[in-house]
Short mmCIF file of C-alpha atoms and ligand atoms in Angstrom, two decimals:
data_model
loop_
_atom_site.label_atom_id
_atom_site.label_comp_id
_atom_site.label_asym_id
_atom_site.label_seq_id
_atom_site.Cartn_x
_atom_site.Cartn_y
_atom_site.Cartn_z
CA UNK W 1 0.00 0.00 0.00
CA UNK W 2 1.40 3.50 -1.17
CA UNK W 3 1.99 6.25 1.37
CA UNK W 4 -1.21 8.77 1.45
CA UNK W 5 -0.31 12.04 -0.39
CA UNK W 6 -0.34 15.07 1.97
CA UNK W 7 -3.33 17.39 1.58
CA UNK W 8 -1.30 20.13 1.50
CA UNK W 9 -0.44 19.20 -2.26
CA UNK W 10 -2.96 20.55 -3.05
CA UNK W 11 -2.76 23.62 -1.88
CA UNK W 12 -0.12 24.57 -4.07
CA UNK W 13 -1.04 27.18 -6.92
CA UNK W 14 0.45 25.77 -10.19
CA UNK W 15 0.32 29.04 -12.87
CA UNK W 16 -1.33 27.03 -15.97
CA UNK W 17 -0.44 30.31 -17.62
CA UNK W 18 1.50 29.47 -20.91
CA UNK W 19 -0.43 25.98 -21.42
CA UNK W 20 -2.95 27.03 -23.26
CA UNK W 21 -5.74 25.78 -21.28
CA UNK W 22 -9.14 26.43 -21.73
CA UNK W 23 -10.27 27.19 -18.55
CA UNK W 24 -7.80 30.08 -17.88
CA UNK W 25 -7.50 31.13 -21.49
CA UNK W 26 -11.15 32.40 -21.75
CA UNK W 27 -10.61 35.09 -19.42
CA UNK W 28 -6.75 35.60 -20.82
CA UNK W 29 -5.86 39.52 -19.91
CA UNK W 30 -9.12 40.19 -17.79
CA UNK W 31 -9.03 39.83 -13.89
CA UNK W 32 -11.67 37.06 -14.01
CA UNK W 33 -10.92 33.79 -12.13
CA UNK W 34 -12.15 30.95 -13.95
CA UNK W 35 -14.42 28.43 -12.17
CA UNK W 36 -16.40 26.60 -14.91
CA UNK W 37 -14.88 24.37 -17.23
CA UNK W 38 -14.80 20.52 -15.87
CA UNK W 39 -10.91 20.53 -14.96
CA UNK W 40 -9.04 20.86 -12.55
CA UNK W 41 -5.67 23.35 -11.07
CA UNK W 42 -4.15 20.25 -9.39
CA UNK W 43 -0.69 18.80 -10.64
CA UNK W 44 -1.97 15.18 -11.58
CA UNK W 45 -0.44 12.45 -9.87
CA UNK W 46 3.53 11.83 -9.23
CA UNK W 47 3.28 8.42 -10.70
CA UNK W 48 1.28 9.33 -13.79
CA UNK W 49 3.55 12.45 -13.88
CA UNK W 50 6.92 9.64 -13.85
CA UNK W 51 4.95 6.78 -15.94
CA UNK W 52 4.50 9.83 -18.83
CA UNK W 53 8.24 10.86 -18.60
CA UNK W 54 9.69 7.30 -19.25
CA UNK W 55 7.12 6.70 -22.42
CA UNK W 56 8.70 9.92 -23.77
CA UNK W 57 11.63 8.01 -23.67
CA UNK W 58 10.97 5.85 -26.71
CA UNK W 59 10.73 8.49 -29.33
CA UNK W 60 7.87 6.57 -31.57
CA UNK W 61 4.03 7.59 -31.06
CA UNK W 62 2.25 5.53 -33.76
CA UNK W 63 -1.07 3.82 -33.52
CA UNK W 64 -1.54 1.62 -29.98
CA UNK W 65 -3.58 -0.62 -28.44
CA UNK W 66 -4.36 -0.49 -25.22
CA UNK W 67 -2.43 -2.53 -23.11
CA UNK W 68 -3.24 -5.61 -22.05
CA UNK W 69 -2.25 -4.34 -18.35
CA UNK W 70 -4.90 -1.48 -18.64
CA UNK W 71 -7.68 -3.62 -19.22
CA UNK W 72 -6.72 -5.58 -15.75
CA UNK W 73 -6.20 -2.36 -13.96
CA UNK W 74 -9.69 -1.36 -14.72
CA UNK W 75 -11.25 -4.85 -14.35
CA UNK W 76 -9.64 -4.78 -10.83
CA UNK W 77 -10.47 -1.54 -9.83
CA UNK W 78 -14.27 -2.04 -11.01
CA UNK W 79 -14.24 -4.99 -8.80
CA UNK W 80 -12.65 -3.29 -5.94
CA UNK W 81 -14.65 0.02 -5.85
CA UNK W 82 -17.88 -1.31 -6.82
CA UNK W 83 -17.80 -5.30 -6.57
CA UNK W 84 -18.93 -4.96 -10.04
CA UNK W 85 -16.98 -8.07 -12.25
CA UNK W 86 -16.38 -7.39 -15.72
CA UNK W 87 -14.89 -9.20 -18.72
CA UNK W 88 -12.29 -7.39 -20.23
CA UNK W 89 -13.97 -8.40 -23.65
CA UNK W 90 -16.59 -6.00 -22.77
CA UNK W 91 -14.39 -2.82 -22.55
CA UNK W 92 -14.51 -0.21 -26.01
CA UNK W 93 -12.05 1.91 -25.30
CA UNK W 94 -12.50 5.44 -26.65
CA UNK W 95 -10.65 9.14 -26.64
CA UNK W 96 -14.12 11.02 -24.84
CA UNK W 97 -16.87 10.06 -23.25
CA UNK W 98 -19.06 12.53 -25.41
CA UNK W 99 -17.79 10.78 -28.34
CA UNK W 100 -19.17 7.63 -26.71
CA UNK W 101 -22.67 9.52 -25.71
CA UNK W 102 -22.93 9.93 -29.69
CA UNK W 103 -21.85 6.41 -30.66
CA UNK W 104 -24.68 5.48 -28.82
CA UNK W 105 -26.96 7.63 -30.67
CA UNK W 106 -25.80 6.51 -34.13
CA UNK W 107 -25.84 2.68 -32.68
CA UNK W 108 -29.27 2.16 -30.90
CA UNK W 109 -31.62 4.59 -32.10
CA UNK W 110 -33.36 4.78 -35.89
CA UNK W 111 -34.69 7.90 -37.53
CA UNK W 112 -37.00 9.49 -35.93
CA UNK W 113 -36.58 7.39 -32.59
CA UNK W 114 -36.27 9.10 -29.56
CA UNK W 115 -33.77 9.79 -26.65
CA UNK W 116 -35.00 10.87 -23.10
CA UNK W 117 -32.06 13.44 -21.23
CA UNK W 118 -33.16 14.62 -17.55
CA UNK W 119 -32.21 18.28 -17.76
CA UNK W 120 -30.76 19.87 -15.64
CA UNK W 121 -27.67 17.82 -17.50
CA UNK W 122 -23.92 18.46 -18.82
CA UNK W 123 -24.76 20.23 -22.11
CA UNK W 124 -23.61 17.37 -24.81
CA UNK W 125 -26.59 15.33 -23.70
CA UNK W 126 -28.61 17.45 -25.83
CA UNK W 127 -26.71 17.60 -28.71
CA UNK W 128 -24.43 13.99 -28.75
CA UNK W 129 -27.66 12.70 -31.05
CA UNK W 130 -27.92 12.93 -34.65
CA UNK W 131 -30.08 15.27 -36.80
CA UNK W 132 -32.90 12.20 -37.40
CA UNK W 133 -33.15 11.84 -33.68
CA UNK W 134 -35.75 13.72 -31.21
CA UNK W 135 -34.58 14.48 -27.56
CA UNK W 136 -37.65 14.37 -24.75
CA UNK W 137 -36.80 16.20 -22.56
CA UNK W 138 -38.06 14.69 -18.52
CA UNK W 139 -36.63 17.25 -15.94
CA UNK W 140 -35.26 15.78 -13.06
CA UNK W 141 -37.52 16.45 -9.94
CA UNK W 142 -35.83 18.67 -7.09
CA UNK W 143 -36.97 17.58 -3.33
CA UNK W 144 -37.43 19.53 -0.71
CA UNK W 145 -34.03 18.81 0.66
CA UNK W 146 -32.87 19.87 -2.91
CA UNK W 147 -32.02 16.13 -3.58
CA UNK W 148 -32.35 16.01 -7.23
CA UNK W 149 -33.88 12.83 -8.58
CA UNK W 150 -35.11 11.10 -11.52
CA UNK W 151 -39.05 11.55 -12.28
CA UNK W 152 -40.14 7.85 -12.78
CA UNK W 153 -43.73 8.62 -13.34
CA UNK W 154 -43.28 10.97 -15.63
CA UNK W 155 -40.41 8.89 -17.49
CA UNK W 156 -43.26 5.42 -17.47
CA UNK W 157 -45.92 7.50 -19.06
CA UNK W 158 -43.54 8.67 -21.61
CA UNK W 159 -42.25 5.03 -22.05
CA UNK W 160 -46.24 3.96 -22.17
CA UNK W 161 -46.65 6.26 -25.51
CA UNK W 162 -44.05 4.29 -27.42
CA UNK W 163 -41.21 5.64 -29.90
CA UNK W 164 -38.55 5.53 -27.18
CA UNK W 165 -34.96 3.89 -27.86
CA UNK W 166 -32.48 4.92 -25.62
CA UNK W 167 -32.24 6.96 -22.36
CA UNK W 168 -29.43 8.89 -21.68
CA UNK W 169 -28.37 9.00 -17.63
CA UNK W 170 -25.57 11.06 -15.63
CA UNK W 171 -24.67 8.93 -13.28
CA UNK W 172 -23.50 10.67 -10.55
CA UNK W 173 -24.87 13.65 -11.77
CA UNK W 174 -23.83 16.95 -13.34
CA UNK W 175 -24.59 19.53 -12.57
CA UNK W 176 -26.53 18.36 -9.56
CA UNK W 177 -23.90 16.28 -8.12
CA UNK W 178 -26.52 13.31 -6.85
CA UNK W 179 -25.42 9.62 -6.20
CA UNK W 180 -28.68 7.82 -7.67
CA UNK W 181 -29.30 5.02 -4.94
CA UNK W 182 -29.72 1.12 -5.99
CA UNK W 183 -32.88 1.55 -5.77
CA UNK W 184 -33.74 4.10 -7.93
CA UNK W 185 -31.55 2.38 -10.29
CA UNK W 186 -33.49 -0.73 -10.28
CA UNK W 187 -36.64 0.94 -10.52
CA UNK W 188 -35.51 2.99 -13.94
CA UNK W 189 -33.61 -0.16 -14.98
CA UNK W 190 -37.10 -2.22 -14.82
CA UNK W 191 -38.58 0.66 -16.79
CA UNK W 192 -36.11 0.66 -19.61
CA UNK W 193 -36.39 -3.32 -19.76
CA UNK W 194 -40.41 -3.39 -19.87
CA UNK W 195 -40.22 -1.01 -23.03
CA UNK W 196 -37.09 -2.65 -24.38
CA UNK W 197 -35.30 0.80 -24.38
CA UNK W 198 -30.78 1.02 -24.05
CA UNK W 199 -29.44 2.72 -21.33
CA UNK W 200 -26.49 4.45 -21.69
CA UNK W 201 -24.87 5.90 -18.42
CA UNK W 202 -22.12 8.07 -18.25
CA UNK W 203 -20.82 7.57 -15.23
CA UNK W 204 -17.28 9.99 -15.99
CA UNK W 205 -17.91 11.34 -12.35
CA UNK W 206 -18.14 7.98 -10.46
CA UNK W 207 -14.70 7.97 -8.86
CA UNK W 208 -15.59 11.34 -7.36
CA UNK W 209 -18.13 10.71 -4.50
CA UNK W 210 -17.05 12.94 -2.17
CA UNK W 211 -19.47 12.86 0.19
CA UNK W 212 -18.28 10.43 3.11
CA UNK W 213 -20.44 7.54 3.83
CA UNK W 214 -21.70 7.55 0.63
CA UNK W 215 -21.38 4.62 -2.56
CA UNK W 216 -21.84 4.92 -6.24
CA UNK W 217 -22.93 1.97 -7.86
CA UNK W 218 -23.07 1.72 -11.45
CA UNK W 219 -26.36 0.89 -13.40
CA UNK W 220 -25.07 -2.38 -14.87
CA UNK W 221 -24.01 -3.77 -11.40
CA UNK W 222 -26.98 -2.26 -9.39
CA UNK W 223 -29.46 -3.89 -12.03
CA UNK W 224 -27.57 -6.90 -13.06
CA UNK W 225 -30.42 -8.68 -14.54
CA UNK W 226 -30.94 -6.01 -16.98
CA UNK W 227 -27.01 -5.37 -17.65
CA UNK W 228 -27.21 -6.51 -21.09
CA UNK W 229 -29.22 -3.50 -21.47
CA UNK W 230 -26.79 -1.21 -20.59
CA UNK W 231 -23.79 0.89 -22.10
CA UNK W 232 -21.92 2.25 -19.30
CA UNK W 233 -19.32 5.01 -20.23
CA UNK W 234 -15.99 5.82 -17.64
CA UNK W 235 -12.53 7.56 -17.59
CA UNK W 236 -10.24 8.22 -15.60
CA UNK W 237 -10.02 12.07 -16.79
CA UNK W 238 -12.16 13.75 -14.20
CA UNK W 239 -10.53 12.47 -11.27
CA UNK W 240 -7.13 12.13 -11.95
CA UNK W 241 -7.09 15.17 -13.74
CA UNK W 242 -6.31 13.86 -17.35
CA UNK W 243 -9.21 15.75 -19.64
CA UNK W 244 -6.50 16.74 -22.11
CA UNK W 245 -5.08 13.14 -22.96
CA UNK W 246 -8.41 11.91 -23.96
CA UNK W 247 -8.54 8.36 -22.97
CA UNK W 248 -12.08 6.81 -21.67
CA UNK W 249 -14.33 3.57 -22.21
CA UNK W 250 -17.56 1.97 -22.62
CA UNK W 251 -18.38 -1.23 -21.10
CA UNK W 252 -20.72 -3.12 -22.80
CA UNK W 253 -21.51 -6.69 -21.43
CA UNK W 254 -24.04 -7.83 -24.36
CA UNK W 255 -22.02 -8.91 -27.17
CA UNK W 256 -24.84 -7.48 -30.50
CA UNK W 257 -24.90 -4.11 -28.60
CA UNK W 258 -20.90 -3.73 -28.00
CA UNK W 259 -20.72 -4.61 -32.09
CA UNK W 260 -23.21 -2.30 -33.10
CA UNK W 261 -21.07 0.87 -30.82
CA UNK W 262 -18.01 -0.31 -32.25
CA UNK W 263 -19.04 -0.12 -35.79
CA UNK W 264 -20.48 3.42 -34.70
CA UNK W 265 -16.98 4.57 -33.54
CA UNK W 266 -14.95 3.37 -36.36
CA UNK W 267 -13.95 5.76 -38.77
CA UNK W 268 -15.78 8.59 -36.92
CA UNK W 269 -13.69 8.48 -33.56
CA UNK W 270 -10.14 8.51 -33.77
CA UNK W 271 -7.60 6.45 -31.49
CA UNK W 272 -6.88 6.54 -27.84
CA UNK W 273 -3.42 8.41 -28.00
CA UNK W 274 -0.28 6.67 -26.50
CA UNK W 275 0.31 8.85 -23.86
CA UNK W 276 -2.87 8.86 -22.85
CA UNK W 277 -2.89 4.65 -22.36
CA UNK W 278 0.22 5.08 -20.36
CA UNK W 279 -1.62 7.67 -17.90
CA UNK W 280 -4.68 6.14 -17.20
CA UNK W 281 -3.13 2.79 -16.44
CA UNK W 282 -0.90 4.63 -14.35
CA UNK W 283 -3.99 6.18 -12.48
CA UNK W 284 -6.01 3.11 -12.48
CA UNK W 285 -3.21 1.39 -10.95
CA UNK W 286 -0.95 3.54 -8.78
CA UNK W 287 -3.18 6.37 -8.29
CA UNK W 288 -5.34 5.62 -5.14
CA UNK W 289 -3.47 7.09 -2.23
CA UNK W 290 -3.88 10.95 -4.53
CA UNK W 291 -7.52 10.27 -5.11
CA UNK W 292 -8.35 9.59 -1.33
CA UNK W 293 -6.68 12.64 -0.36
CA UNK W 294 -7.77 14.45 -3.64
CA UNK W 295 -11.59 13.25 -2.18
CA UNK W 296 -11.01 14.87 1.02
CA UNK W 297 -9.40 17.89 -0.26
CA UNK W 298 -12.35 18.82 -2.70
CA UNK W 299 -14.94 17.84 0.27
CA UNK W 300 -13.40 20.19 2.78
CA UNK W 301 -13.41 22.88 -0.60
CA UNK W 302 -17.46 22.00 -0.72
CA UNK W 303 -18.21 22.79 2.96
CA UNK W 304 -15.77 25.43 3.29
CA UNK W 305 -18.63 26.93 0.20
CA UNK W 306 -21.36 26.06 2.19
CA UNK W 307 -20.23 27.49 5.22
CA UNK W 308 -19.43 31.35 3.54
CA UNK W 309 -22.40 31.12 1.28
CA UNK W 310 -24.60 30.22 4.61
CA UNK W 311 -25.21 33.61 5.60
CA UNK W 312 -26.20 34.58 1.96
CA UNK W 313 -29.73 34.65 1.43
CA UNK W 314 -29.44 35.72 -2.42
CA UNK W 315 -27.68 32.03 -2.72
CA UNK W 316 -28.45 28.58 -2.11
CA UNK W 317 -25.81 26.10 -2.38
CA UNK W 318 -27.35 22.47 -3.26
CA UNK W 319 -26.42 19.02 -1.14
CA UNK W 320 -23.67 17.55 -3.67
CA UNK W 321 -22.95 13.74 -2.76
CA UNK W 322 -20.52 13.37 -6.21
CA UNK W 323 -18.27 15.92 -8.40
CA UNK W 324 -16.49 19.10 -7.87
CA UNK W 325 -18.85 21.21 -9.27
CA UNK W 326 -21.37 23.25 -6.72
CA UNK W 327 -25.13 23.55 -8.11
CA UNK W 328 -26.03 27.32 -6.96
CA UNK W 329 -29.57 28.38 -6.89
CA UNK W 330 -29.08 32.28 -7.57
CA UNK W 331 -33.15 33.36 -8.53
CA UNK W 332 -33.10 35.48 -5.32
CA UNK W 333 -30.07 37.58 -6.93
CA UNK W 334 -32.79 39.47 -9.05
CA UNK W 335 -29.95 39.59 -12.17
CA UNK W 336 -31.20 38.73 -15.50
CA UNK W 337 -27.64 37.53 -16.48
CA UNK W 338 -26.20 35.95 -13.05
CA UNK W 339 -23.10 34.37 -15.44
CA UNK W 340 -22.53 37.88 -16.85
CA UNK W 341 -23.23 39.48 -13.43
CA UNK W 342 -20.57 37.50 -11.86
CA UNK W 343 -17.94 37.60 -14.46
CA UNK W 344 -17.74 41.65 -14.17
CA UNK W 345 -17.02 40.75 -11.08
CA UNK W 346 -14.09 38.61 -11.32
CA UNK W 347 -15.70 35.14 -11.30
CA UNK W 348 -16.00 33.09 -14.10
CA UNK W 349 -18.93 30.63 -13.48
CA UNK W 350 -20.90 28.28 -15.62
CA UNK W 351 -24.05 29.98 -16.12
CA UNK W 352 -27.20 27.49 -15.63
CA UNK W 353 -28.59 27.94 -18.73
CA UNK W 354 -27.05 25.35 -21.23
CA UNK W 355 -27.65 22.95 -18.42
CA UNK W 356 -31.41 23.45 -18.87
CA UNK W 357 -32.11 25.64 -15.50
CA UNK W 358 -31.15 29.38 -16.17
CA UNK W 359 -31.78 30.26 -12.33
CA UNK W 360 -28.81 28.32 -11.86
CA UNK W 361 -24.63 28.59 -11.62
CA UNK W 362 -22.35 26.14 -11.03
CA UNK W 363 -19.17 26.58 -9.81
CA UNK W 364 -16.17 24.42 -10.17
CA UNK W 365 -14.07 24.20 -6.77
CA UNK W 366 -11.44 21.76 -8.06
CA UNK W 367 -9.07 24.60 -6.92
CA UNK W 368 -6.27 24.98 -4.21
CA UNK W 369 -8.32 26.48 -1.23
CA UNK W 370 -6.45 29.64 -1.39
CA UNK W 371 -7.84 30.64 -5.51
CA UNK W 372 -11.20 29.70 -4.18
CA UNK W 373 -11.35 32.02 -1.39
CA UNK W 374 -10.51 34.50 -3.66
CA UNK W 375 -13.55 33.73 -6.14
CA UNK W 376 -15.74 33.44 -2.52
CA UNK W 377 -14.86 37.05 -1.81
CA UNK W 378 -15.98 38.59 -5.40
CA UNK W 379 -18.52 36.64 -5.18
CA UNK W 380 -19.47 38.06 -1.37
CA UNK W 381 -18.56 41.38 -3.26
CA UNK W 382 -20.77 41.23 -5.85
CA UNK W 383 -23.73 40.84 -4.07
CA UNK W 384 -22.82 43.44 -1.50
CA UNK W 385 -23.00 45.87 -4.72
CA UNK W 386 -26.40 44.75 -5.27
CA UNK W 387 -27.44 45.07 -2.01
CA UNK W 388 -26.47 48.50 -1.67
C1 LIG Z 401 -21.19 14.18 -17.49
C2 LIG Z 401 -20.02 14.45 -18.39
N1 LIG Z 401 -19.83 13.67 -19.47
C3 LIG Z 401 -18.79 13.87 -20.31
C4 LIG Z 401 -17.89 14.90 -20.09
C5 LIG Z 401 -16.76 15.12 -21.05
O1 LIG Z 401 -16.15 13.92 -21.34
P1 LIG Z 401 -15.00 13.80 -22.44
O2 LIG Z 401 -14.12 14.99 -22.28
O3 LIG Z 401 -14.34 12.52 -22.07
O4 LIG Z 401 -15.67 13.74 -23.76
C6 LIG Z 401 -18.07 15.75 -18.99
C7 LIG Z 401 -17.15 16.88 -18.76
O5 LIG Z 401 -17.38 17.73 -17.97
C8 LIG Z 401 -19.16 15.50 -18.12
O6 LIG Z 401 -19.35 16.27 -17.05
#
């Protein structure tokens, strides 16, 4: 067992000036601190960081498989994290998870068929499909704990009128950052099987619970009767910090289904990139003892939110079980343009509108604790303008 990284790592500020990033070049030469994109200001691992420096030692990048040892890494930590077993037949692996999203599109669903999306969702859920395709749209139903949950009555009587081939989950969810429980999987999972729909979940946040106490469990394992129904899409990117490299993959357990992706992804998706093989098995292998700190690091970030938005009436911070992205209900700010409101303020939030919810920001705290106190303060600024 590895010695546990220090959470003081990630305190450290590392400039991504100079990199090109998109995150921090969007607000390049204004005094805006960026807090939206899905990535994150933490050095990645020290063993991905060494396992990337000794494949740059051989000086040829051509076409790759992935490596035999990858496959095990991830069948191993499936098993381990989630007691879900896998065959390592049924692994597709892919450069994006969005690329996977429309693979699915283009595999399971016919002209004219249509998709179900539970808005609010991560933007490429309404566009992934194809230009044949109709997206329903069944809004998620917020508690009145602000738990936000699937809407199975409304998703059976949309089932009941027919001309439904694939429904498209978050699982954990973004923006809303909810663990679904087993039993709300089962219950959708009967659903989809009574109306013979596919089920793709992309489950890219999954090794990011950061709630303590609290389990993912992915729709395939949760509902393993149905599993043959189900495409279930991962990566390592999110948590370990590897977005850039573009390395993720499907696991498909029903052998017709897993052909009919793959022959979706060919000559439309191109390769998984060397480098970006030798990371993730890296990551899936050596990088445990930087995730469990990285998961308390980013859960201490969350409260530390809740506890200097508490005494902010204009802003309610949502429960978050899952991601690194806060769901903030602003409608009490009484601005039109909360996004735009912010940002001439020096924050640089993802507005809620392409989510499907324009009352809404969310706010990326996947920062050392030091940039986000910063953004807390504009923010807390901000609204003291307002309010005066
Ligand atoms: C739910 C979800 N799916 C997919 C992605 C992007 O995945 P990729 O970059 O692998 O295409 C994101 C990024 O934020 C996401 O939040």
């Amino acid at each position: 067992m590895s010695a546990a990284v220090p959470l003081e790592t990630f305190d450290s500020v590392v400039s991504r000036a100079e990199t090109d990033s998109m995150k921090w070049e969007k607000y390049k030469g204004c005094d805006v601190l960026p807090f939206w994109v899905a990535d994150m200001d933490f050095a990645m691992a020290q063993p991905i960081q060494n396992a990337l420096r000794e494949r740059l030692e051989h000086p040829i990048f051509g076409y790759t498989y992935a490596p035999d040892a990858l496959g095990e890494a991830v069948v191993d930590f499936l098993q381990a994290e989630y007691q879900w077993q896998i065959d390592p037949h049924w692994l597709v692996w892919l450069p994006g998870v969005v690329c996977g999203l429309a693979a699915s599109c283009r595999a399971y669903v016919e002209p004219g068929d249509h998709i179900v999306v539970n808005p609010p969702i991560y933007h490429h859920f309404f566009d992934s499909h194809e230009p044949h395709h109709v997206i329903d749209r069944l809004p998620l139903r917020c508690g009145n704990d602000q738990r936000w949950t699937w809407n199975l009555t409304a998703l059976e009587e949309r089932l009941q009128q027919g001309g439904v081939s694939l429904i498209m989950l978050c699982s954990p969810h973004n923006p809303t950052g909810t663990v679904f429980t087993v039993d709300e999987i089962q219950s959708l999972m009967a659903l989809a099987d009574a109306y013979n729909v596919t089920v793709v979940s992309d489950e890219i946040h999954c090794d990011l619970v950061i709630k303590p106490g609290v389990q993912h469990h992915p729709t395939a394992a949760a509902a393993p009767a149905f599993q043959d129904r189900t495409v279930t899409l991962m990566s390592g990117s999110k948590t370990w910090n590897l977005a850039g490299l573009n390395c993720s993959f499907a696991v498909i357990s029903d052998a017709a289904r897993r052909e009919a992706f793959t022959a979706a992804v060919q000559s439309t998706v191109p390769p998984v990139p060397p480098l970006a093989y030798t990371a993730t098995l890296s990551a899936y292998r050596d990088g445990g003892p930087w995730r469990e700190s990285l998961l308390h690091y980013l859960w201490n970030n969350y409260e530390h939110i809740v506890h200097r938005l508490a005494e902010v009436p204009e802003l309610s911070v949502h429960p978050l079980e899952a991601t690194y992205l806060a769901w903030i209900d602003a409608s009490e700010l009484g601005v039109q343009d909360v996004q735009g409101f912010f940002e001439e303020h020096g924050v640089g939030l993802s507005g809620g509108a392409p989510f499907g919810q324009e009352r809404f920001i969310r706010l990326n705290f996947a920062c050392p604790r030091a940039t986000l106190d910063k953004g807390l303060n504009r923010m807390l600024e901000a609204i003291e303008t307002l309010r005066a």
